[in-house]
Short mmCIF file of C-alpha atoms in Angstrom, two decimals:
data_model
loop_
_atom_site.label_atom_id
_atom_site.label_comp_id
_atom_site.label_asym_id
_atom_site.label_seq_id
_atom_site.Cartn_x
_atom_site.Cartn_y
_atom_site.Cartn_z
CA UNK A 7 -103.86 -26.18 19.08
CA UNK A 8 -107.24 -27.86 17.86
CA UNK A 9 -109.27 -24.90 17.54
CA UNK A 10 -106.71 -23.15 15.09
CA UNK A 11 -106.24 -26.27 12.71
CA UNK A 12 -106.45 -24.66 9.05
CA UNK A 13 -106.50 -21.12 10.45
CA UNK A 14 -104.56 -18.22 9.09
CA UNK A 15 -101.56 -16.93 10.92
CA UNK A 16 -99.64 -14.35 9.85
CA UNK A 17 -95.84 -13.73 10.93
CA UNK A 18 -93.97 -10.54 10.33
CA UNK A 19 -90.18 -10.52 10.15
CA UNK A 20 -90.18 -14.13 9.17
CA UNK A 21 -87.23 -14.58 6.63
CA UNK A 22 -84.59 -14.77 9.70
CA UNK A 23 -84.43 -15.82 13.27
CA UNK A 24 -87.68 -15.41 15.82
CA UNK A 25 -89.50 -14.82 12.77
CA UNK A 26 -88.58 -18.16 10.91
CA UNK A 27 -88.58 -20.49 13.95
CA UNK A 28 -92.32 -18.84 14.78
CA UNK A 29 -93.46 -20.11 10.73
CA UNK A 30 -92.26 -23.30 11.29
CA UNK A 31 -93.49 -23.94 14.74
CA UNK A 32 -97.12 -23.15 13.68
CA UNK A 33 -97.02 -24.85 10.51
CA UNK A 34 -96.23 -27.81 12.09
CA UNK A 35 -99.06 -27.58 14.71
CA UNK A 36 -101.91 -27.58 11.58
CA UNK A 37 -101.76 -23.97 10.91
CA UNK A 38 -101.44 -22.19 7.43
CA UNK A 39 -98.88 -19.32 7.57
CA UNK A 40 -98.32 -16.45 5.62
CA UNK A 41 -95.09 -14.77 6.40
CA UNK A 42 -93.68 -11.35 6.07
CA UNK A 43 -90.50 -9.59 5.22
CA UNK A 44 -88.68 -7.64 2.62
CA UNK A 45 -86.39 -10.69 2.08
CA UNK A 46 -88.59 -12.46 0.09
CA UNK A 47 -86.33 -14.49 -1.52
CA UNK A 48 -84.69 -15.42 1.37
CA UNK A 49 -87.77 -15.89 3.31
CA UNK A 50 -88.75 -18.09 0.33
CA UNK A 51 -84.91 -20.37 0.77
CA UNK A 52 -83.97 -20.01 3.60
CA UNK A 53 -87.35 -20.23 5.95
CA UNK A 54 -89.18 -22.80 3.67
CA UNK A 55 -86.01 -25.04 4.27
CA UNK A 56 -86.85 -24.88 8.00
CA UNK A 57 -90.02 -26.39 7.23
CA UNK A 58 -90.54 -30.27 6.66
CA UNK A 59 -91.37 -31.24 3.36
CA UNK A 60 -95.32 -32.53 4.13
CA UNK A 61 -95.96 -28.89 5.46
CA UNK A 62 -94.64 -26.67 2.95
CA UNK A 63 -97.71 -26.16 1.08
CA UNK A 64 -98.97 -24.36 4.16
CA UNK A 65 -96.83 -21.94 3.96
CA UNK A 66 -97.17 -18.77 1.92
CA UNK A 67 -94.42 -15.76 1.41
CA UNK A 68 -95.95 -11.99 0.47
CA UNK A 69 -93.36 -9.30 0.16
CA UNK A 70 -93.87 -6.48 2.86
CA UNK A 71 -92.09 -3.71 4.51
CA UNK A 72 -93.91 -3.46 7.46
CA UNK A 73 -92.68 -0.22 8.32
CA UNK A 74 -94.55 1.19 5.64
CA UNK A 75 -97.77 2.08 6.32
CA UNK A 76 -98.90 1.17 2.33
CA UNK A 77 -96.97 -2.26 2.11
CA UNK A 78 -99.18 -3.15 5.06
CA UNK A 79 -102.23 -1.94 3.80
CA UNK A 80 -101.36 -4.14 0.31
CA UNK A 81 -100.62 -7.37 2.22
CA UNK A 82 -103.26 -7.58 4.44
CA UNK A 83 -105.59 -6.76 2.00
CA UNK A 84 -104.26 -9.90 -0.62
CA UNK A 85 -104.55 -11.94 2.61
CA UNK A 86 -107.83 -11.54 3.54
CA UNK A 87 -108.86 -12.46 -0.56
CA UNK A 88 -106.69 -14.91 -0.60
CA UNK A 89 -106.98 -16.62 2.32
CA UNK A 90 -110.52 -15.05 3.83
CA UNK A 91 -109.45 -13.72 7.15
CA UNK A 92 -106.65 -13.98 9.87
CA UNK A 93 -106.85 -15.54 13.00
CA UNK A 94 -103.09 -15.16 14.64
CA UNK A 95 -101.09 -12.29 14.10
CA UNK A 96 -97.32 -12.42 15.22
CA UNK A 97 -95.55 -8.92 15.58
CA UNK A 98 -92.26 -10.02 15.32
CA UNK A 99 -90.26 -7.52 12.66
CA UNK A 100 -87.40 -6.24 14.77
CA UNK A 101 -84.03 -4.10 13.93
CA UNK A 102 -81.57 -2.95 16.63
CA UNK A 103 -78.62 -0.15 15.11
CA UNK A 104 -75.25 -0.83 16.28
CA UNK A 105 -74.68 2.91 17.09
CA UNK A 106 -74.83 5.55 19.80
CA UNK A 107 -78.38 7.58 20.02
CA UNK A 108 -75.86 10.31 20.15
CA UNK A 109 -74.54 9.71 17.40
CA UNK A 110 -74.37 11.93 14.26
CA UNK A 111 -76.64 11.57 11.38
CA UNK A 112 -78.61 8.94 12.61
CA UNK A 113 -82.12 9.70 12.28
CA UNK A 114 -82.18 7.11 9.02
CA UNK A 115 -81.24 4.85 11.79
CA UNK A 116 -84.09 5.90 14.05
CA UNK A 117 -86.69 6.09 11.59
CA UNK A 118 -85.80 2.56 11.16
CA UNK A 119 -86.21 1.50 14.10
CA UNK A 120 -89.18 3.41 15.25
CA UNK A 121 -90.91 2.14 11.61
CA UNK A 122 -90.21 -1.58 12.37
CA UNK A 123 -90.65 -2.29 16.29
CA UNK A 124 -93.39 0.59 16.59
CA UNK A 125 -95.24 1.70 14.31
CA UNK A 126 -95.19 -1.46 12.15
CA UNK A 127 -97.23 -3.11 15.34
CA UNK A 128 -100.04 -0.73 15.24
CA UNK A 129 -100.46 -0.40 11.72
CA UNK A 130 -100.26 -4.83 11.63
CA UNK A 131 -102.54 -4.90 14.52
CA UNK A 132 -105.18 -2.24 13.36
CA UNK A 133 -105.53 -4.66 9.74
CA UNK A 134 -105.30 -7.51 11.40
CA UNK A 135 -107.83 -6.46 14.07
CA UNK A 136 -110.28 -4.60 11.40
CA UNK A 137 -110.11 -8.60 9.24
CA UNK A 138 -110.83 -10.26 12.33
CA UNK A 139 -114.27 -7.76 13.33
CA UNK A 140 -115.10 -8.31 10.25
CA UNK A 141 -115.42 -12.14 9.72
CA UNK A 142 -116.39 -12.05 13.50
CA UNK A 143 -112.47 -13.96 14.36
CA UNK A 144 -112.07 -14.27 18.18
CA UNK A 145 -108.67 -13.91 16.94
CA UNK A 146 -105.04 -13.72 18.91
CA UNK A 147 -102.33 -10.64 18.53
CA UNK A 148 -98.46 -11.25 19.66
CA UNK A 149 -95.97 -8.68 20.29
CA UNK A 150 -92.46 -10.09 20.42
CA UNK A 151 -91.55 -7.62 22.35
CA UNK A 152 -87.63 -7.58 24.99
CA UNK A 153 -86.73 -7.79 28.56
CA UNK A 154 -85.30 -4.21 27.19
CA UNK A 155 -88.81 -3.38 26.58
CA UNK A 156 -89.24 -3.68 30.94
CA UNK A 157 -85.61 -2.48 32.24
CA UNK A 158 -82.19 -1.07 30.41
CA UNK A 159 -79.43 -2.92 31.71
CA UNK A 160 -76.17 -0.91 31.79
CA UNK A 161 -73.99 -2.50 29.41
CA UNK A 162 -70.58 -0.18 28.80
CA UNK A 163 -69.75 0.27 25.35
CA UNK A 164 -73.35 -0.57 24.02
CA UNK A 165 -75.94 1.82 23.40
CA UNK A 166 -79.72 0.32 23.26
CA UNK A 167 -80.18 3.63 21.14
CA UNK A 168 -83.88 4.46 20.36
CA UNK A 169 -84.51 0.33 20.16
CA UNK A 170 -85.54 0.08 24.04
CA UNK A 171 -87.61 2.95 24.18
CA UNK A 172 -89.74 1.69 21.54
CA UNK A 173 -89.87 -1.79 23.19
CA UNK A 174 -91.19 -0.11 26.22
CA UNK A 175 -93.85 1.15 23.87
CA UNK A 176 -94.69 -2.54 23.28
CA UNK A 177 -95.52 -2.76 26.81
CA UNK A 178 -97.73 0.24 27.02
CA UNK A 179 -99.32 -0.90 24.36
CA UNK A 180 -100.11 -4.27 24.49
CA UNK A 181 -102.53 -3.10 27.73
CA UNK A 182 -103.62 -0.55 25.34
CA UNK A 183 -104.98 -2.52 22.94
CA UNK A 184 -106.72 -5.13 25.37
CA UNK A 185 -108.43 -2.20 26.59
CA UNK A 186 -109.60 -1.27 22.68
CA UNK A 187 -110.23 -5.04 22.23
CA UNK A 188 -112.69 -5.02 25.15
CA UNK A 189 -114.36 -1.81 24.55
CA UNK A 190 -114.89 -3.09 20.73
CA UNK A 191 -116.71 -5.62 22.19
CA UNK A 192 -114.66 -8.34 20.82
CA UNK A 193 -112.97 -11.75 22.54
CA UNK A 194 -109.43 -10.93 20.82
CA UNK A 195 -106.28 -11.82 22.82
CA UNK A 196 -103.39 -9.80 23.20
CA UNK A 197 -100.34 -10.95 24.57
CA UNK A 198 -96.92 -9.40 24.57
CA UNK A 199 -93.94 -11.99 25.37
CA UNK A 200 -90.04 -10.25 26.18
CA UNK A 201 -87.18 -12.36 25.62
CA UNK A 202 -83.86 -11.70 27.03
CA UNK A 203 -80.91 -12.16 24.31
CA UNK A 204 -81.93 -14.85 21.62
CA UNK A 205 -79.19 -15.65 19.32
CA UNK A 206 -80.62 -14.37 16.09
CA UNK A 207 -78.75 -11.75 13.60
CA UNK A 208 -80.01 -8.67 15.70
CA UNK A 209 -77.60 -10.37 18.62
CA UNK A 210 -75.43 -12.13 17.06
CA UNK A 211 -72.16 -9.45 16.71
CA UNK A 212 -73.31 -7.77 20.52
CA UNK A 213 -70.51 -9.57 22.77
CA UNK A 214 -72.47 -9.03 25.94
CA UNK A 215 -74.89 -10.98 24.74
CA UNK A 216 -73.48 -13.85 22.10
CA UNK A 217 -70.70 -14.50 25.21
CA UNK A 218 -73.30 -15.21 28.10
CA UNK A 219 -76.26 -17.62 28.48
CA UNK A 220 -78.56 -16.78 25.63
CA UNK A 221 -81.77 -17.91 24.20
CA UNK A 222 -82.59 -20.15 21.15
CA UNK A 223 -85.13 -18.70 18.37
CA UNK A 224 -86.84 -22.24 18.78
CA UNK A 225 -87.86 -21.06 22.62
CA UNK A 226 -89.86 -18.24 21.74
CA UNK A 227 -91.21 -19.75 18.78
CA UNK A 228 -92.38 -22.68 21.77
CA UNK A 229 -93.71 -19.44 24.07
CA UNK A 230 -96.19 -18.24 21.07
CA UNK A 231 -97.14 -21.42 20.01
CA UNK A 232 -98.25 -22.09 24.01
CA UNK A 233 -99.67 -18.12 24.71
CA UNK A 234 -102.21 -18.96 21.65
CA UNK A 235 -103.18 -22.29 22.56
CA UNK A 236 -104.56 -21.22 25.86
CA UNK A 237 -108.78 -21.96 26.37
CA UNK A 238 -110.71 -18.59 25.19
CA UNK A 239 -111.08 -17.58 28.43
CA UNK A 240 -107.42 -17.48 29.56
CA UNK A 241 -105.59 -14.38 28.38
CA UNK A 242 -101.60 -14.60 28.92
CA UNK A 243 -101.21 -10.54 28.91
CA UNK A 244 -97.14 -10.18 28.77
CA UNK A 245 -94.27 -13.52 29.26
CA UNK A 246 -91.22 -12.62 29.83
CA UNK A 247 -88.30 -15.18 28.90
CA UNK A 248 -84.69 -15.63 30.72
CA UNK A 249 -82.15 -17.99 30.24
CA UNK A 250 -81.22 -19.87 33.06
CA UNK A 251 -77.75 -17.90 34.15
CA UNK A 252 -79.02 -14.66 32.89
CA UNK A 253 -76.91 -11.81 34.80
CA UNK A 254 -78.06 -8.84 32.27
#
């Protein structure tokens, strides 16, 4: 992690779960971290808690809903004055509806999700990327994307609604955008990394999940923190994470 001492990573989704275990992982490895999420005050309690006490200054909280196009636009913007550039962004703002994509009256629920685990990514990436070009960052992009974003277990009763087919998205475009990285003639990274069930609020209340083997938020924060410490010439294009037992 030398070469990103005192460098600026950003983490969306970071009041809860992935997102919090993520801040405090690279925090603690000499990075300063500006996290994202609507929950700013619990992202303020509840995440900066997480943190030990000599690392707290280098951690900063900005109010953003990532699926909002604007918001994005705002924070990004305050980051790069604040804090002159970004080196590390971590995709990582996820939500998962508990209902049937068959279901009536739920395209609130879909806009939701497509918002947050789709569009949210490319309209992160394209600031973060357009910061990096600009202060001439061979920088590093994460998706957290899902084993659901790869293959749809059938699970009776449970409906991975419009959540999985945005997930396999993720995986499209992750080798989308190391093509755009390359063509733009820049040294970016991209990797996407797909956990199977982490116990984090999204999972927490699906039985198939919360009753079988099941991953802990620290072991994907431990993935990222190894995909970006790589050399510069080793690229970790997509990880995908099982726990040991997994039957889904």
């Amino acid at each position: 992690m030398e070469r990103w001492q005192n460098k600026i990573a950003v983490v969306t989704g970071a009041s809860a779960g992935i997102g919090a275990a993520t801040c405090k992982a690279l925090v603690e490895k000499g990075m300063i971290v500006v996290g994202l999420a609507r929950r700013l005050e619990k992202m303020e309690n509840q995440t900066r808690l997480l943190i030990e006490e000599q690392y707290r200054n280098n951690f900063h909280c900005y109010k953003c809903d990532v699926g909002n196009e604007e918001s994005v636009k705002e924070a990004f913007a305050w980051i790069d004055r604040t804090f002159g550039g970004v080196h590390v962004l971590i995709n990582n703002a996820g939500v998962c509806p508990k209902s049937s994509l068959l279901a009536a009256d739920n395209s609130q629920a879909i806009n939701a999700v497509v918002n947050t685990n789709l569009l949210a990514v490319v309209w992160c990436t394209r600031e973060a990327f357009r910061i990096m070009k600009q202060h001439n960052f061979d920088g590093h992009i994460i998706l957290v994307n899902s084993l659901a974003g790869h293959k749809i277990p059938h699970t009776p009763g449970f409906s991975f609604h419009i959540y999985a087919p945005a997930k396999h998205a993720l995986t499209a475009m992750t080798e989308v955008l190391r093509q755009d990285f390359l063509t733009e003639g820049t040294k970016i990274k991209v990797t996407s990394i797909s956990p199977a069930g982490v116990l984090t609020e999204i999972v927490s209340d699906v039985s198939f999940l919360a009753e079988g083997p099941i991953l802990k938020t620290e072991d994907i924060a431990d993935a990222i923190v190894y995909c970006i410490q790589t050399p510069p010439h080793v690229q970790i294009h997509d990880m995908i994470i099982r726990p040991v037992g997994d039957t889904t």
